[in-house]
């Protein structure tokens, strides 16, 4: 199957859900992104700043770029001029820097707080408590150049679907709770970024509004990044 058939058959799986496809193009060349763009896909996710910037530079400017991987504070400046959504905010310090760079670029940068919902220790993310600390902090009201619009989470890499479902459900419940507790000019929680190639079906059933899917569309990666 060609890339456009892959894309279309994947989009069929999203029909009936209020959910957007973030096509994860990490490790695939810019040409592949361009091919998907030609097939109508305008939203792409990358997990590394350098690769994101390299692709942004050479590809059509109406692509919406999402940063989905861990972000170091010293690299925010490279993506601040154009990034559409940062899925992986995992500290107050990072939020502060995104706000600073947003101001410099005269933009409001949309962000998701990444929440640690899986049982593996290696993955980044805030605990529910840490996320609430950020949402209720007084100083966040002064961050006029960011907008927190929801949460991102990654489930445990396991065959046990009940574990995955439980983790996604806990994030949805956390969103529902926080939505009613925290609402200001720059906190408006409604997006839930969850689900990848291996677990997007469960994520959809549990209320995902953005699935981040790479290999199910582009095919297996040659190497892991
Ligand atoms: C690579 C990656 C994905 C997509 O993974 P696939 O298994 O290729 O769908 C989703 N989210 C994050 C954070 C990633 O790094």
PDB file of C-alpha atoms and ligand atoms in Angstrom:
ATOM      1  CA  UNK A   1       0.000   0.000   0.000  1.00  0.00           C
ATOM      2  CA  UNK A   2       1.151   3.528  -0.760  1.00  0.00           C
ATOM      3  CA  UNK A   3       1.417   6.271   1.820  1.00  0.00           C
ATOM      4  CA  UNK A   4      -1.826   7.966   0.774  1.00  0.00           C
ATOM      5  CA  UNK A   5      -3.758   4.698   1.127  1.00  0.00           C
ATOM      6  CA  UNK A   6      -2.171   4.150   4.544  1.00  0.00           C
ATOM      7  CA  UNK A   7      -3.181   7.657   5.586  1.00  0.00           C
ATOM      8  CA  UNK A   8      -6.712   7.318   4.314  1.00  0.00           C
ATOM      9  CA  UNK A   9      -7.311   3.957   5.894  1.00  0.00           C
ATOM     10  CA  UNK A  10      -5.930   5.284   9.164  1.00  0.00           C
ATOM     11  CA  UNK A  11      -8.209   8.315   8.990  1.00  0.00           C
ATOM     12  CA  UNK A  12     -11.160   5.955   8.487  1.00  0.00           C
ATOM     13  CA  UNK A  13     -10.361   4.514  11.902  1.00  0.00           C
ATOM     14  CA  UNK A  14     -10.749   7.979  13.422  1.00  0.00           C
ATOM     15  CA  UNK A  15     -14.139   8.611  11.865  1.00  0.00           C
ATOM     16  CA  UNK A  16     -16.845   8.891  14.486  1.00  0.00           C
ATOM     17  CA  UNK A  17     -14.343  10.200  17.026  1.00  0.00           C
ATOM     18  CA  UNK A  18     -13.578  13.839  17.727  1.00  0.00           C
ATOM     19  CA  UNK A  19      -9.885  13.176  17.345  1.00  0.00           C
ATOM     20  CA  UNK A  20      -7.069  14.636  15.291  1.00  0.00           C
ATOM     21  CA  UNK A  21      -4.200  12.729  13.714  1.00  0.00           C
ATOM     22  CA  UNK A  22      -0.710  13.976  14.547  1.00  0.00           C
ATOM     23  CA  UNK A  23       1.426  12.165  11.969  1.00  0.00           C
ATOM     24  CA  UNK A  24       4.701  11.381  13.722  1.00  0.00           C
ATOM     25  CA  UNK A  25       7.394  11.824  11.104  1.00  0.00           C
ATOM     26  CA  UNK A  26      10.524  11.387  13.243  1.00  0.00           C
ATOM     27  CA  UNK A  27      13.308   9.497  11.454  1.00  0.00           C
ATOM     28  CA  UNK A  28      11.455   9.653   8.115  1.00  0.00           C
ATOM     29  CA  UNK A  29      12.947  11.994   5.509  1.00  0.00           C
ATOM     30  CA  UNK A  30      11.429  15.332   4.517  1.00  0.00           C
ATOM     31  CA  UNK A  31      10.414  13.783   1.185  1.00  0.00           C
ATOM     32  CA  UNK A  32       8.145  11.354   2.999  1.00  0.00           C
ATOM     33  CA  UNK A  33       6.550  14.225   4.912  1.00  0.00           C
ATOM     34  CA  UNK A  34       6.024  16.033   1.629  1.00  0.00           C
ATOM     35  CA  UNK A  35       4.338  12.975   0.182  1.00  0.00           C
ATOM     36  CA  UNK A  36       1.956  12.786   3.151  1.00  0.00           C
ATOM     37  CA  UNK A  37       1.379  16.537   2.828  1.00  0.00           C
ATOM     38  CA  UNK A  38       0.456  15.987  -0.802  1.00  0.00           C
ATOM     39  CA  UNK A  39      -2.051  13.382   0.341  1.00  0.00           C
ATOM     40  CA  UNK A  40      -3.702  15.991   2.553  1.00  0.00           C
ATOM     41  CA  UNK A  41      -1.962  15.572   5.917  1.00  0.00           C
ATOM     42  CA  UNK A  42      -1.034  18.987   7.349  1.00  0.00           C
ATOM     43  CA  UNK A  43      -0.208  18.143  10.967  1.00  0.00           C
ATOM     44  CA  UNK A  44       3.074  16.481  11.917  1.00  0.00           C
ATOM     45  CA  UNK A  45       4.869  15.623  15.131  1.00  0.00           C
ATOM     46  CA  UNK A  46       8.589  15.348  15.810  1.00  0.00           C
ATOM     47  CA  UNK A  47      10.352  14.352  19.012  1.00  0.00           C
ATOM     48  CA  UNK A  48      13.684  16.128  18.479  1.00  0.00           C
ATOM     49  CA  UNK A  49      14.197  19.871  18.131  1.00  0.00           C
ATOM     50  CA  UNK A  50      16.962  19.651  15.548  1.00  0.00           C
ATOM     51  CA  UNK A  51      15.034  17.327  13.258  1.00  0.00           C
ATOM     52  CA  UNK A  52      11.922  19.464  13.653  1.00  0.00           C
ATOM     53  CA  UNK A  53      13.772  22.640  12.672  1.00  0.00           C
ATOM     54  CA  UNK A  54      15.485  20.961   9.719  1.00  0.00           C
ATOM     55  CA  UNK A  55      12.155  19.791   8.324  1.00  0.00           C
ATOM     56  CA  UNK A  56      10.408  23.078   9.051  1.00  0.00           C
ATOM     57  CA  UNK A  57      13.074  24.887   7.025  1.00  0.00           C
ATOM     58  CA  UNK A  58      12.588  22.871   3.850  1.00  0.00           C
ATOM     59  CA  UNK A  59       8.876  22.026   3.925  1.00  0.00           C
ATOM     60  CA  UNK A  60       5.708  24.030   3.128  1.00  0.00           C
ATOM     61  CA  UNK A  61       5.013  26.731   5.681  1.00  0.00           C
ATOM     62  CA  UNK A  62       1.381  25.834   6.246  1.00  0.00           C
ATOM     63  CA  UNK A  63       2.357  22.599   7.991  1.00  0.00           C
ATOM     64  CA  UNK A  64       1.412  22.543  11.686  1.00  0.00           C
ATOM     65  CA  UNK A  65       4.417  21.266  13.629  1.00  0.00           C
ATOM     66  CA  UNK A  66       3.983  19.614  17.015  1.00  0.00           C
ATOM     67  CA  UNK A  67       6.864  18.879  19.367  1.00  0.00           C
ATOM     68  CA  UNK A  68       6.063  15.601  21.112  1.00  0.00           C
ATOM     69  CA  UNK A  69       9.388  14.621  22.702  1.00  0.00           C
ATOM     70  CA  UNK A  70      11.339  15.826  25.704  1.00  0.00           C
ATOM     71  CA  UNK A  71      12.305  19.484  25.399  1.00  0.00           C
ATOM     72  CA  UNK A  72      15.359  21.050  27.018  1.00  0.00           C
ATOM     73  CA  UNK A  73      14.968  24.668  28.120  1.00  0.00           C
ATOM     74  CA  UNK A  74      17.970  25.802  26.109  1.00  0.00           C
ATOM     75  CA  UNK A  75      16.338  24.569  22.898  1.00  0.00           C
ATOM     76  CA  UNK A  76      12.961  26.284  23.210  1.00  0.00           C
ATOM     77  CA  UNK A  77      14.260  29.297  21.288  1.00  0.00           C
ATOM     78  CA  UNK A  78      14.739  27.274  18.100  1.00  0.00           C
ATOM     79  CA  UNK A  79      11.102  26.223  17.815  1.00  0.00           C
ATOM     80  CA  UNK A  80       9.376  29.192  19.462  1.00  0.00           C
ATOM     81  CA  UNK A  81       8.941  31.141  16.195  1.00  0.00           C
ATOM     82  CA  UNK A  82       6.758  28.501  14.573  1.00  0.00           C
ATOM     83  CA  UNK A  83       5.791  25.529  16.742  1.00  0.00           C
ATOM     84  CA  UNK A  84       2.024  24.931  16.853  1.00  0.00           C
ATOM     85  CA  UNK A  85       1.783  22.839  20.017  1.00  0.00           C
ATOM     86  CA  UNK A  86       4.293  21.507  22.540  1.00  0.00           C
ATOM     87  CA  UNK A  87       2.958  18.213  23.938  1.00  0.00           C
ATOM     88  CA  UNK A  88       5.756  17.553  26.376  1.00  0.00           C
ATOM     89  CA  UNK A  89       5.918  20.279  29.011  1.00  0.00           C
ATOM     90  CA  UNK A  90       7.179  18.576  32.139  1.00  0.00           C
ATOM     91  CA  UNK A  91       8.376  21.357  34.422  1.00  0.00           C
ATOM     92  CA  UNK A  92       7.539  24.839  35.609  1.00  0.00           C
ATOM     93  CA  UNK A  93      10.965  26.004  34.485  1.00  0.00           C
ATOM     94  CA  UNK A  94      10.261  24.852  30.942  1.00  0.00           C
ATOM     95  CA  UNK A  95       6.911  26.640  30.927  1.00  0.00           C
ATOM     96  CA  UNK A  96       8.637  29.807  32.083  1.00  0.00           C
ATOM     97  CA  UNK A  97      11.135  29.577  29.221  1.00  0.00           C
ATOM     98  CA  UNK A  98       8.408  28.881  26.647  1.00  0.00           C
ATOM     99  CA  UNK A  99       6.606  31.981  27.885  1.00  0.00           C
ATOM    100  CA  UNK A 100       9.795  34.041  27.587  1.00  0.00           C
ATOM    101  CA  UNK A 101      10.427  32.863  24.041  1.00  0.00           C
ATOM    102  CA  UNK A 102       6.761  33.339  23.163  1.00  0.00           C
ATOM    103  CA  UNK A 103       7.058  36.962  24.255  1.00  0.00           C
ATOM    104  CA  UNK A 104      10.204  37.443  22.190  1.00  0.00           C
ATOM    105  CA  UNK A 105       8.397  36.123  19.138  1.00  0.00           C
ATOM    106  CA  UNK A 106       5.154  37.940  19.935  1.00  0.00           C
ATOM    107  CA  UNK A 107       3.226  34.699  19.977  1.00  0.00           C
ATOM    108  CA  UNK A 108       1.105  32.733  22.387  1.00  0.00           C
ATOM    109  CA  UNK A 109       2.479  29.184  22.375  1.00  0.00           C
ATOM    110  CA  UNK A 110       0.029  26.385  23.091  1.00  0.00           C
ATOM    111  CA  UNK A 111       1.224  23.670  25.461  1.00  0.00           C
ATOM    112  CA  UNK A 112       0.145  20.382  26.968  1.00  0.00           C
ATOM    113  CA  UNK A 113       1.426  19.194  30.314  1.00  0.00           C
ATOM    114  CA  UNK A 114       2.942  15.745  29.951  1.00  0.00           C
ATOM    115  CA  UNK A 115       1.705  13.488  32.717  1.00  0.00           C
ATOM    116  CA  UNK A 116       3.466  10.336  33.823  1.00  0.00           C
ATOM    117  CA  UNK A 117       0.707   7.717  33.704  1.00  0.00           C
ATOM    118  CA  UNK A 118       2.695   4.573  32.943  1.00  0.00           C
ATOM    119  CA  UNK A 119       4.444   2.220  35.315  1.00  0.00           C
ATOM    120  CA  UNK A 120       7.821   2.543  33.604  1.00  0.00           C
ATOM    121  CA  UNK A 121      10.272   4.887  35.267  1.00  0.00           C
ATOM    122  CA  UNK A 122      12.187   5.884  32.189  1.00  0.00           C
ATOM    123  CA  UNK A 123       9.553   8.090  30.622  1.00  0.00           C
ATOM    124  CA  UNK A 124       9.289  11.789  31.321  1.00  0.00           C
ATOM    125  CA  UNK A 125       6.308  13.517  32.802  1.00  0.00           C
ATOM    126  CA  UNK A 126       4.712  15.157  35.799  1.00  0.00           C
ATOM    127  CA  UNK A 127       2.751  13.366  38.489  1.00  0.00           C
ATOM    128  CA  UNK A 128      -0.890  14.412  38.850  1.00  0.00           C
ATOM    129  CA  UNK A 129       0.080  16.390  41.954  1.00  0.00           C
ATOM    130  CA  UNK A 130       2.939  18.190  40.233  1.00  0.00           C
ATOM    131  CA  UNK A 131       0.664  19.121  37.337  1.00  0.00           C
ATOM    132  CA  UNK A 132      -1.894  20.565  39.747  1.00  0.00           C
ATOM    133  CA  UNK A 133       0.817  22.548  41.516  1.00  0.00           C
ATOM    134  CA  UNK A 134       1.603  24.193  38.193  1.00  0.00           C
ATOM    135  CA  UNK A 135      -2.033  24.783  37.262  1.00  0.00           C
ATOM    136  CA  UNK A 136      -2.857  26.441  40.563  1.00  0.00           C
ATOM    137  CA  UNK A 137       0.325  28.493  40.921  1.00  0.00           C
ATOM    138  CA  UNK A 138      -0.197  32.232  41.071  1.00  0.00           C
ATOM    139  CA  UNK A 139       2.727  33.027  38.804  1.00  0.00           C
ATOM    140  CA  UNK A 140       1.263  31.142  35.888  1.00  0.00           C
ATOM    141  CA  UNK A 141      -1.354  33.852  35.458  1.00  0.00           C
ATOM    142  CA  UNK A 142       1.434  36.205  34.415  1.00  0.00           C
ATOM    143  CA  UNK A 143       2.566  33.905  31.631  1.00  0.00           C
ATOM    144  CA  UNK A 144       0.683  35.741  28.899  1.00  0.00           C
ATOM    145  CA  UNK A 145       2.576  34.070  26.082  1.00  0.00           C
ATOM    146  CA  UNK A 146       1.612  30.491  26.783  1.00  0.00           C
ATOM    147  CA  UNK A 147      -1.693  28.697  26.810  1.00  0.00           C
ATOM    148  CA  UNK A 148      -2.116  25.336  28.525  1.00  0.00           C
ATOM    149  CA  UNK A 149      -4.801  23.492  26.606  1.00  0.00           C
ATOM    150  CA  UNK A 150      -4.614  19.953  27.969  1.00  0.00           C
ATOM    151  CA  UNK A 151      -2.530  16.914  28.823  1.00  0.00           C
ATOM    152  CA  UNK A 152      -0.373  14.332  27.099  1.00  0.00           C
ATOM    153  CA  UNK A 153       0.333  10.853  28.373  1.00  0.00           C
ATOM    154  CA  UNK A 154       2.015   7.638  27.280  1.00  0.00           C
ATOM    155  CA  UNK A 155       0.773   4.281  28.459  1.00  0.00           C
ATOM    156  CA  UNK A 156       2.963   1.422  29.611  1.00  0.00           C
ATOM    157  CA  UNK A 157       4.475  -0.616  26.804  1.00  0.00           C
ATOM    158  CA  UNK A 158       2.659  -3.861  27.595  1.00  0.00           C
ATOM    159  CA  UNK A 159       0.484  -6.519  25.996  1.00  0.00           C
ATOM    160  CA  UNK A 160      -1.953  -6.141  28.860  1.00  0.00           C
ATOM    161  CA  UNK A 161      -4.701  -3.988  27.405  1.00  0.00           C
ATOM    162  CA  UNK A 162      -6.451  -3.537  30.731  1.00  0.00           C
ATOM    163  CA  UNK A 163      -3.374  -1.732  32.086  1.00  0.00           C
ATOM    164  CA  UNK A 164      -3.231   0.560  29.061  1.00  0.00           C
ATOM    165  CA  UNK A 165      -6.940   1.296  29.317  1.00  0.00           C
ATOM    166  CA  UNK A 166      -6.688   2.043  33.028  1.00  0.00           C
ATOM    167  CA  UNK A 167      -3.825   4.492  32.451  1.00  0.00           C
ATOM    168  CA  UNK A 168      -5.590   6.352  29.642  1.00  0.00           C
ATOM    169  CA  UNK A 169      -8.783   6.466  31.682  1.00  0.00           C
ATOM    170  CA  UNK A 170      -6.945   7.977  34.641  1.00  0.00           C
ATOM    171  CA  UNK A 171      -5.677  10.793  32.413  1.00  0.00           C
ATOM    172  CA  UNK A 172      -9.151  11.492  31.047  1.00  0.00           C
ATOM    173  CA  UNK A 173     -10.525  11.618  34.589  1.00  0.00           C
ATOM    174  CA  UNK A 174      -7.738  13.978  35.597  1.00  0.00           C
ATOM    175  CA  UNK A 175      -8.602  16.256  32.676  1.00  0.00           C
ATOM    176  CA  UNK A 176     -12.283  16.274  33.606  1.00  0.00           C
ATOM    177  CA  UNK A 177     -11.394  17.187  37.174  1.00  0.00           C
ATOM    178  CA  UNK A 178      -8.851  19.888  36.307  1.00  0.00           C
ATOM    179  CA  UNK A 179     -11.058  21.399  33.627  1.00  0.00           C
ATOM    180  CA  UNK A 180     -13.591  22.464  36.234  1.00  0.00           C
ATOM    181  CA  UNK A 181     -11.015  23.527  38.845  1.00  0.00           C
ATOM    182  CA  UNK A 182      -8.580  25.528  36.764  1.00  0.00           C
ATOM    183  CA  UNK A 183      -9.767  27.928  34.137  1.00  0.00           C
ATOM    184  CA  UNK A 184      -8.057  31.243  33.505  1.00  0.00           C
ATOM    185  CA  UNK A 185      -7.136  33.378  30.515  1.00  0.00           C
ATOM    186  CA  UNK A 186      -4.244  31.051  29.717  1.00  0.00           C
ATOM    187  CA  UNK A 187      -5.471  27.742  31.097  1.00  0.00           C
ATOM    188  CA  UNK A 188      -8.230  26.141  29.050  1.00  0.00           C
ATOM    189  CA  UNK A 189      -8.019  22.373  29.364  1.00  0.00           C
ATOM    190  CA  UNK A 190      -9.733  20.357  26.657  1.00  0.00           C
ATOM    191  CA  UNK A 191      -7.117  18.441  24.639  1.00  0.00           C
ATOM    192  CA  UNK A 192      -5.976  14.932  25.495  1.00  0.00           C
ATOM    193  CA  UNK A 193      -2.968  13.697  23.530  1.00  0.00           C
ATOM    194  CA  UNK A 194      -2.843   9.950  23.973  1.00  0.00           C
ATOM    195  CA  UNK A 195      -2.457   6.924  21.742  1.00  0.00           C
ATOM    196  CA  UNK A 196       0.317   5.774  19.384  1.00  0.00           C
ATOM    197  CA  UNK A 197       0.451   3.081  16.684  1.00  0.00           C
ATOM    198  CA  UNK A 198       0.207   0.253  19.195  1.00  0.00           C
ATOM    199  CA  UNK A 199      -2.543   1.570  21.440  1.00  0.00           C
ATOM    200  CA  UNK A 200      -4.515   4.270  19.626  1.00  0.00           C
ATOM    201  CA  UNK A 201      -7.737   2.200  19.508  1.00  0.00           C
ATOM    202  CA  UNK A 202      -7.907   2.092  23.283  1.00  0.00           C
ATOM    203  CA  UNK A 203      -6.957   5.764  23.488  1.00  0.00           C
ATOM    204  CA  UNK A 204      -9.841   6.663  21.169  1.00  0.00           C
ATOM    205  CA  UNK A 205     -12.295   4.705  23.291  1.00  0.00           C
ATOM    206  CA  UNK A 206     -10.989   6.485  26.379  1.00  0.00           C
ATOM    207  CA  UNK A 207     -11.453   9.992  24.992  1.00  0.00           C
ATOM    208  CA  UNK A 208      -8.274  10.935  23.167  1.00  0.00           C
ATOM    209  CA  UNK A 209      -8.518  14.120  21.092  1.00  0.00           C
ATOM    210  CA  UNK A 210      -5.071  13.721  19.463  1.00  0.00           C
ATOM    211  CA  UNK A 211      -3.401  10.474  18.513  1.00  0.00           C
ATOM    212  CA  UNK A 212       0.338  10.604  17.776  1.00  0.00           C
ATOM    213  CA  UNK A 213       0.874   7.942  15.160  1.00  0.00           C
ATOM    214  CA  UNK A 214       4.003   7.213  13.140  1.00  0.00           C
ATOM    215  CA  UNK A 215       4.842   3.660  12.148  1.00  0.00           C
ATOM    216  CA  UNK A 216       1.217   2.622  11.499  1.00  0.00           C
ATOM    217  CA  UNK A 217       1.192   5.182   8.679  1.00  0.00           C
ATOM    218  CA  UNK A 218       4.777   5.503   7.480  1.00  0.00           C
ATOM    219  CA  UNK A 219       5.868   1.927   8.020  1.00  0.00           C
ATOM    220  CA  UNK A 220       8.556   0.529  10.271  1.00  0.00           C
ATOM    221  CA  UNK A 221      11.450   2.823  11.130  1.00  0.00           C
ATOM    222  CA  UNK A 222      14.923   1.740  10.015  1.00  0.00           C
ATOM    223  CA  UNK A 223      16.349   2.719  13.337  1.00  0.00           C
ATOM    224  CA  UNK A 224      14.940   3.719  16.677  1.00  0.00           C
ATOM    225  CA  UNK A 225      15.209   7.324  17.742  1.00  0.00           C
TER     226      UNK A 225
HETATM  227  C1  LIG B   1       7.577   8.050  18.264  1.00  0.00           C
HETATM  228  C2  LIG B   1       6.514   8.604  19.117  1.00  0.00           C
HETATM  229  C3  LIG B   1       5.158   8.371  18.808  1.00  0.00           C
HETATM  230  C4  LIG B   1       4.688   7.533  17.641  1.00  0.00           C
HETATM  231  O1  LIG B   1       5.091   6.215  17.769  1.00  0.00           O
HETATM  232  P1  LIG B   1       4.589   5.103  16.723  1.00  0.00           P
HETATM  233  O2  LIG B   1       4.695   3.850  17.489  1.00  0.00           O
HETATM  234  O3  LIG B   1       5.508   5.160  15.565  1.00  0.00           O
HETATM  235  O4  LIG B   1       3.195   5.438  16.348  1.00  0.00           O
HETATM  236  C5  LIG B   1       4.200   8.954  19.633  1.00  0.00           C
HETATM  237  N1  LIG B   1       4.542   9.728  20.683  1.00  0.00           N
HETATM  238  C6  LIG B   1       5.821   9.988  21.008  1.00  0.00           C
HETATM  239  C7  LIG B   1       6.109  10.845  22.166  1.00  0.00           C
HETATM  240  C8  LIG B   1       6.849   9.425  20.227  1.00  0.00           C
HETATM  241  O5  LIG B   1       8.129   9.687  20.559  1.00  0.00           O
END
